[in-house]
C-alpha cells in the first residue's frame, strides 16, 4: 500500500474543520504539521491529531517531512503561500480561488511547471455525486447535443449574517470570486473549456451596513462589483449565461441548468457535493430525478487532496486513472476558471468580447465511489 503522503496544513480557520474531517483518518495521508498566524490555534489543532506538530508558516514550508502543503489561508495570501511551497519543492492543494489576479495564477502554474511539482485547487465539490451525475448524463447523450446552460447565484449580501464581512467587499472578494469558482468549474466539467467571455457588471451601493455581531450598524466601503453577469462560449459551441450577485434577495432558478436538443437537466448547488439531478424530456410535463451514477458519495472538502495524492485514479484498478495521472481538481482547471472570472469584468470595462488564452482538459469522470471505498484508498506511493 505504501506509506501515506505527508500533509502540512496552513491556515486553520473555519474551512479547515471540513478538511480535517476528510483527511485526519484517511490511510492515504498523514497530517504531519499544521500552521496558523495564531500560534495557539495551531497548537490546539495539532493536539487533536495523531503525530502532528504545530509550526510557524515558514517552518512548515521548510520541513523535510512534508510532501503536500494544503493552503487554506485567506485568498489574498493564496499566491504567496503557494509559490513559497512550490519553491520548497512541495506539491500544493489550495482553497479557491487559485489566486486573486490572473497574473498571480499564471505565475503559480509556471513556477510549478518549472520545478516539476503538482498543484491542485478547490473547488473539489465538483467531484461529488451532484455535478458528476449531471456530467455523466450529458456524456451519455441523455439530453442530446448540449446547446446552452445557465448558472445563477444571488444573495442580498453577506453583511446580513457575517459579523466581519469586510473581505467580501474588497479586491479578491465580491460574488464573482466568492461563489464563481463553484459554478464556473462545474460548467467546464459539464460543457468543456471556455474560449471567450462577454460580461457586464454593476455596483448597487457604495457602502454596506453590518447586520449582526458586535459591529452591527457599522458601515463598510464597497470596493468591488456586486452584480456580475455574462455569457461564456464553450469550445463545443454551447453558450452559458451566468449571474453572480450580492444585490438580490433570492431566486427560484435552479443553481445550474443544462439544455440540449433532446432535453434539459436541473443541476444541484455546486457548493455542495451531492444533491438531486433532475431531467426533463421534450414534451414531458414533469421533471424526473436521476439516481446518482458518478462521483464520490458523501464526500467533503479535502476529497480533492485525496484524489490528487491518488493521481485521479479510479477505484479497484479500473482503467483510466493511475499514478501518472494528475488529480482531477487540477491547477490547470483553476487557472482557466481564474481567467474566466477576470475576463468578465474586463469585458465590461472594455466593452468587448474577451478571447481567453488558457484552456483546461476536463478530467476523467469520477465513477460512483461509495464512501467506504474512497475512505479506504491507499496512498499513491511511499513518502520520500
Coordinates of C-alpha atoms in Angstrom, one line a residue:
X1 CA 0.0 0.0 0.0
X2 CA 2.9 2.3 0.5
X3 CA 3.4 5.0 3.2
X4 CA 0.9 7.8 3.5
X5 CA 1.5 11.1 1.8
X6 CA 2.6 13.6 4.5
X7 CA 0.4 16.7 4.7
X8 CA 1.0 20.1 6.1
X9 CA -2.0 22.4 6.6
X10 CA -1.5 26.2 6.6
X11 CA -4.5 28.3 7.7
X12 CA -6.7 26.9 10.4
X13 CA -9.9 28.9 10.0
X14 CA -13.5 27.7 9.8
X15 CA -13.0 25.8 6.5
X16 CA -10.1 23.8 7.9
X17 CA -12.5 21.8 10.1
X18 CA -14.1 20.4 7.0
X19 CA -10.7 19.4 5.5
X20 CA -9.7 17.8 8.8
X21 CA -12.9 15.7 8.8
X22 CA -11.9 14.3 5.5
X23 CA -8.1 14.0 6.0
X24 CA -7.5 13.2 9.7
X25 CA -8.0 9.4 9.5
X26 CA -7.6 8.7 5.8
X27 CA -5.0 6.0 5.1
X28 CA -3.6 7.8 2.0
X29 CA -2.4 10.8 4.0
X30 CA -1.0 11.7 7.3
X31 CA -1.2 15.2 8.7
X32 CA 2.3 15.8 9.9
X33 CA 2.2 19.5 10.7
X34 CA -0.2 22.5 11.0
X35 CA 0.4 26.2 11.0
X36 CA -1.6 29.4 11.5
X37 CA -0.8 33.0 12.2
X38 CA -2.4 32.3 15.6
X39 CA 0.1 30.0 17.4
X40 CA -2.5 29.0 19.9
X41 CA -4.8 27.8 17.2
X42 CA -2.1 25.7 15.6
X43 CA -1.3 24.2 19.0
X44 CA -4.9 23.4 19.6
X45 CA -5.3 21.6 16.2
X46 CA -2.0 19.7 16.5
X47 CA -3.1 18.4 19.9
X48 CA -6.3 16.9 18.3
X49 CA -4.3 14.9 15.7
X50 CA -2.1 11.9 16.0
X51 CA 1.6 12.6 15.1
X52 CA 1.1 16.3 14.1
X53 CA 3.1 19.2 15.4
X54 CA 2.4 22.9 15.4
X55 CA 4.8 25.0 13.4
X56 CA 5.2 28.5 12.1
X57 CA 4.3 29.0 8.5
X58 CA 8.0 29.4 7.5
X59 CA 9.0 26.3 9.4
X60 CA 6.3 24.2 7.9
X61 CA 7.3 25.3 4.4
X62 CA 10.9 24.3 5.1
X63 CA 10.1 21.0 6.8
X64 CA 11.6 17.9 5.1
X65 CA 8.8 15.6 6.2
X66 CA 6.0 17.5 4.3
X67 CA 5.1 16.2 0.8
X68 CA 1.9 18.3 0.2
X69 CA 1.0 21.7 1.5
X70 CA -2.7 22.3 1.9
X71 CA -3.2 26.0 1.6
X72 CA -6.3 27.2 3.5
X73 CA -5.2 30.8 4.0
X74 CA -7.3 33.8 3.1
X75 CA -7.5 34.4 -0.7
X76 CA -5.1 37.4 -0.6
X77 CA -2.4 35.0 0.7
X78 CA -3.0 32.1 -1.7
X79 CA -0.4 33.1 -4.2
X80 CA 2.4 33.9 -1.8
X81 CA 2.0 30.6 0.2
X82 CA 1.6 28.5 -3.0
X83 CA 4.7 29.9 -4.6
X84 CA 6.7 29.5 -1.4
X85 CA 5.7 25.9 -1.1
X86 CA 6.5 25.2 -4.7
X87 CA 9.9 26.9 -4.3
X88 CA 10.5 24.4 -1.5
X89 CA 9.7 21.5 -3.9
X90 CA 6.3 20.6 -2.3
X91 CA 3.1 19.8 -4.0
X92 CA 0.3 22.2 -3.2
X93 CA -3.5 22.0 -2.9
X94 CA -5.2 25.3 -2.2
X95 CA -8.6 26.6 -1.4
X96 CA -10.4 28.6 -4.1
X97 CA -9.6 30.8 -5.8
X98 CA -6.2 29.8 -7.1
X99 CA -5.2 33.5 -6.8
X100 CA -7.0 36.8 -6.8
X101 CA -5.4 38.0 -10.1
X102 CA -4.8 36.3 -13.4
X103 CA -1.1 37.2 -13.3
X104 CA -0.6 35.6 -9.9
X105 CA -2.5 32.5 -11.0
X106 CA -0.3 32.2 -14.1
X107 CA 2.8 32.6 -12.0
X108 CA 1.8 29.8 -9.7
X109 CA 1.3 27.4 -12.6
X110 CA 4.5 28.5 -14.2
X111 CA 6.5 28.0 -11.0
X112 CA 5.1 24.5 -10.5
X113 CA 5.9 23.5 -14.1
X114 CA 9.4 24.8 -13.8
X115 CA 10.1 22.9 -10.6
X116 CA 8.1 19.8 -11.7
X117 CA 5.6 19.7 -8.8
X118 CA 1.8 19.2 -9.0
X119 CA -0.7 21.7 -7.9
X120 CA -4.4 21.3 -7.2
X121 CA -7.1 23.7 -6.2
X122 CA -10.7 23.8 -4.8
X123 CA -13.5 23.6 -5.6
X124 CA -13.5 19.9 -5.2
X125 CA -17.2 19.9 -4.7
X126 CA -17.5 19.2 -8.4
X127 CA -16.2 15.6 -7.7
X128 CA -19.3 14.7 -5.7
X129 CA -22.3 12.9 -6.9
X130 CA -24.2 16.1 -7.8
X131 CA -22.1 17.5 -10.6
X132 CA -20.6 14.2 -11.6
X133 CA -24.0 12.6 -12.1
X134 CA -25.1 15.5 -14.2
X135 CA -21.9 15.3 -16.2
X136 CA -22.5 11.5 -16.7
X137 CA -26.0 12.3 -18.0
X138 CA -24.6 14.8 -20.5
X139 CA -21.9 12.5 -21.7
X140 CA -24.3 9.6 -22.1
X141 CA -26.3 11.6 -24.6
X142 CA -29.4 11.9 -22.4
X143 CA -30.1 15.5 -23.5
X144 CA -28.5 15.1 -26.9
X145 CA -26.0 17.7 -28.0
X146 CA -25.7 20.4 -25.3
X147 CA -26.6 23.9 -26.6
X148 CA -26.8 26.1 -23.5
X149 CA -26.6 26.4 -19.8
X150 CA -27.5 28.9 -17.1
X151 CA -25.8 29.4 -13.7
X152 CA -27.4 31.6 -11.1
X153 CA -26.2 32.6 -7.6
X154 CA -27.7 35.6 -5.9
X155 CA -28.0 36.9 -2.3
X156 CA -28.6 40.1 -0.5
X157 CA -25.0 40.2 0.7
X158 CA -23.0 38.6 3.5
X159 CA -23.3 41.6 5.8
X160 CA -26.7 40.3 6.8
X161 CA -25.2 37.3 8.6
X162 CA -21.4 37.6 8.8
X163 CA -20.1 39.7 11.8
X164 CA -17.0 40.7 9.8
X165 CA -18.0 40.8 6.1
X166 CA -15.3 43.4 5.0
X167 CA -13.4 40.9 2.8
X168 CA -16.4 40.2 0.6
X169 CA -16.4 43.9 -0.5
X170 CA -12.7 44.3 -1.1
X171 CA -10.5 43.2 -4.0
X172 CA -10.5 39.5 -4.3
X173 CA -14.0 39.3 -2.9
X174 CA -17.4 40.1 -4.4
X175 CA -19.9 37.5 -5.6
X176 CA -17.7 36.5 -8.5
X177 CA -14.6 35.4 -6.6
X178 CA -16.7 34.2 -3.7
X179 CA -19.1 31.8 -5.5
X180 CA -17.9 31.9 -9.1
X181 CA -15.3 29.1 -8.8
X182 CA -18.0 26.6 -7.9
X183 CA -20.3 27.4 -10.7
X184 CA -17.7 28.1 -13.4
X185 CA -15.7 25.0 -12.6
X186 CA -19.0 23.0 -12.8
X187 CA -19.8 24.5 -16.2
X188 CA -16.4 23.5 -17.6
X189 CA -16.9 19.9 -16.3
X190 CA -20.3 19.8 -17.9
X191 CA -19.7 21.6 -21.2
X192 CA -15.9 21.7 -21.6
X193 CA -13.5 24.7 -21.7
X194 CA -14.4 28.2 -22.5
X195 CA -13.0 30.1 -25.4
X196 CA -14.5 33.6 -25.0
X197 CA -16.4 35.7 -22.5
X198 CA -18.7 38.7 -22.7
X199 CA -19.6 40.3 -19.4
X200 CA -21.2 43.3 -17.6
X201 CA -21.1 44.4 -14.0
X202 CA -22.7 46.9 -11.6
X203 CA -22.2 48.1 -8.0
X204 CA -25.6 48.8 -6.4
X205 CA -24.3 50.6 -3.3
X206 CA -21.0 52.3 -2.2
X207 CA -21.5 51.2 1.4
X208 CA -23.0 48.2 3.3
X209 CA -24.2 48.0 6.9
X210 CA -23.2 45.1 9.1
X211 CA -26.3 43.5 10.4
X212 CA -25.1 41.2 13.2
X213 CA -22.4 40.8 15.8
X214 CA -20.5 43.4 17.8
X215 CA -20.1 45.6 14.8
X216 CA -23.8 45.7 13.9
X217 CA -24.7 49.1 12.4
X218 CA -21.2 49.8 11.2
X219 CA -20.9 50.9 7.6
X220 CA -18.2 49.3 5.3
X221 CA -17.0 50.5 1.9
X222 CA -17.8 48.5 -1.2
X223 CA -14.7 48.3 -3.4
X224 CA -15.8 45.6 -5.9
X225 CA -18.6 44.9 -8.3
X226 CA -21.6 43.3 -6.6
X227 CA -23.5 42.1 -9.6
X228 CA -21.7 40.3 -12.4
X229 CA -23.4 38.7 -15.4
X230 CA -22.1 37.4 -18.7
X231 CA -22.1 34.8 -21.5
X232 CA -19.4 32.2 -21.9
X233 CA -18.8 30.5 -25.3
X234 CA -17.5 27.0 -24.8
X235 CA -15.2 25.3 -27.3
X236 CA -18.0 22.9 -28.0
X237 CA -20.2 25.8 -29.3
X238 CA -22.5 25.7 -26.2
X239 CA -23.3 29.0 -24.5
X240 CA -23.5 29.5 -20.8
X241 CA -25.2 32.5 -19.2
X242 CA -24.1 33.3 -15.7
X243 CA -25.2 35.7 -12.9
X244 CA -23.5 36.3 -9.6
X245 CA -24.9 38.9 -7.3
X246 CA -24.9 40.4 -3.8
X247 CA -27.8 42.7 -4.9
X248 CA -30.8 40.3 -4.9
X249 CA -33.0 38.8 -2.2
X250 CA -33.1 35.4 -3.8
X251 CA -34.1 33.4 -6.8
X252 CA -36.2 30.4 -7.7
X253 CA -33.9 29.4 -10.5
X254 CA -32.0 26.1 -10.4
X255 CA -28.4 26.7 -9.5
X256 CA -27.4 25.3 -12.9
X257 CA -29.5 24.2 -15.8
X258 CA -28.1 22.5 -18.9
X259 CA -30.1 22.3 -22.1
X260 CA -29.7 20.2 -25.2
X261 CA -31.6 19.3 -28.3
X262 CA -33.1 16.2 -26.6
X263 CA -33.9 17.5 -23.0
X264 CA -32.8 19.6 -20.1
X265 CA -31.1 19.0 -16.7
X266 CA -31.5 20.8 -13.4
X267 CA -28.2 20.6 -11.6
X268 CA -27.9 20.9 -7.8
X269 CA -25.9 23.5 -5.8
X270 CA -22.2 23.2 -6.8
X271 CA -21.2 24.5 -3.4
X272 CA -22.3 21.1 -2.1
X273 CA -21.0 17.6 -3.1
X274 CA -24.4 15.9 -3.5
X275 CA -27.9 16.9 -4.4
X276 CA -30.6 15.7 -6.8
X277 CA -30.2 16.0 -10.6
X278 CA -33.5 16.2 -12.5
X279 CA -34.2 15.6 -16.2
X280 CA -37.0 16.9 -18.4
X281 CA -37.6 15.2 -21.7
X282 CA -39.0 17.2 -24.7
X283 CA -42.8 17.3 -24.4
X284 CA -42.8 15.9 -20.9
X285 CA -44.7 17.7 -18.1
X286 CA -42.7 16.5 -15.1
X287 CA -39.1 16.5 -14.2
X288 CA -37.6 13.1 -13.3
X289 CA -35.0 12.6 -10.6
X290 CA -31.9 10.8 -11.8
X291 CA -30.2 8.4 -9.3
X292 CA -26.5 9.1 -8.5
X293 CA -24.4 7.4 -11.2
X294 CA -21.0 9.0 -10.7
X295 CA -18.9 10.9 -8.1
X296 CA -17.6 10.4 -4.6
X297 CA -20.5 9.5 -2.4
X298 CA -20.9 11.6 0.8
X299 CA -17.7 13.4 0.1
X300 CA -16.4 16.5 1.9
X301 CA -13.9 19.2 1.4
X302 CA -10.5 17.7 1.1
X303 CA -11.6 14.9 -1.3
X304 CA -9.6 16.8 -3.9
X305 CA -6.4 16.3 -1.9
X306 CA -7.2 12.5 -1.7
X307 CA -7.8 12.5 -5.4
X308 CA -4.6 14.3 -6.0
X309 CA -2.4 12.0 -4.0
X310 CA -4.1 9.1 -5.7
X311 CA -3.4 10.6 -9.1
X312 CA -7.0 10.9 -10.0
X313 CA -7.0 7.1 -10.0
X314 CA -10.2 5.2 -10.4
X315 CA -11.0 2.7 -7.6
X316 CA -10.4 -1.1 -7.8
X317 CA -7.8 -0.8 -10.5
X318 CA -10.3 0.3 -13.2
X319 CA -8.9 1.7 -16.4
X320 CA -8.4 5.4 -16.9
X321 CA -6.6 6.5 -13.9
X322 CA -3.3 5.7 -12.3
X323 CA -0.2 7.0 -10.6
X324 CA 0.9 9.1 -13.6
X325 CA -2.4 11.0 -13.8
X326 CA -2.9 14.4 -12.2
X327 CA -5.6 15.0 -9.7
X328 CA -9.0 15.9 -11.1
X329 CA -9.1 19.3 -9.2
X330 CA -6.0 20.5 -11.1
X331 CA -4.1 23.7 -11.2
X332 CA -4.8 24.0 -14.9
X333 CA -8.5 23.9 -14.3
X334 CA -8.2 26.5 -11.5
X335 CA -6.1 28.8 -13.8
X336 CA -8.7 28.5 -16.6
X337 CA -11.5 29.4 -14.2
X338 CA -9.5 32.3 -12.8
X339 CA -9.2 33.7 -16.3
X340 CA -12.9 33.3 -16.9
X341 CA -13.5 35.3 -13.7
X342 CA -11.1 38.1 -14.5
X343 CA -12.4 38.2 -18.1
X344 CA -16.0 39.0 -17.1
X345 CA -15.3 42.5 -15.6
X346 CA -12.6 43.1 -18.1
X347 CA -15.1 42.7 -20.9
X348 CA -17.4 45.1 -19.1
X349 CA -14.7 47.7 -18.7
X350 CA -13.6 47.5 -22.3
X351 CA -16.9 46.9 -24.0
X352 CA -15.8 43.8 -26.0
X353 CA -15.7 40.1 -26.1
X354 CA -12.6 38.7 -24.4
X355 CA -10.9 35.7 -26.1
X356 CA -9.3 33.5 -23.5
X357 CA -5.6 32.5 -23.5
X358 CA -6.0 29.4 -21.2
X359 CA -7.8 26.1 -21.6
X360 CA -8.1 23.0 -19.5
X361 CA -8.7 19.3 -20.1
X362 CA -11.8 18.0 -18.5
X363 CA -10.6 15.3 -16.1
X364 CA -11.8 11.7 -16.1
X365 CA -15.3 11.2 -14.8
X366 CA -15.3 10.0 -11.2
X367 CA -17.0 6.6 -11.1
X368 CA -19.7 6.2 -8.5
X369 CA -17.5 5.5 -5.4
X370 CA -19.1 4.6 -2.1
X371 CA -17.8 6.4 1.0
X372 CA -16.3 3.3 2.4
X373 CA -14.3 2.8 -0.8
X374 CA -12.9 6.3 -1.2
X375 CA -12.1 6.5 2.6
X376 CA -10.1 3.3 2.2
X377 CA -7.9 4.4 -0.8
X378 CA -4.2 3.5 -0.1
X379 CA -1.5 6.1 -0.8
X380 CA -0.2 6.5 -4.4
X381 CA 3.4 5.9 -3.3
X382 CA 5.8 5.8 -0.4
X383 CA 6.9 9.1 1.1
X384 CA 10.4 10.2 0.3

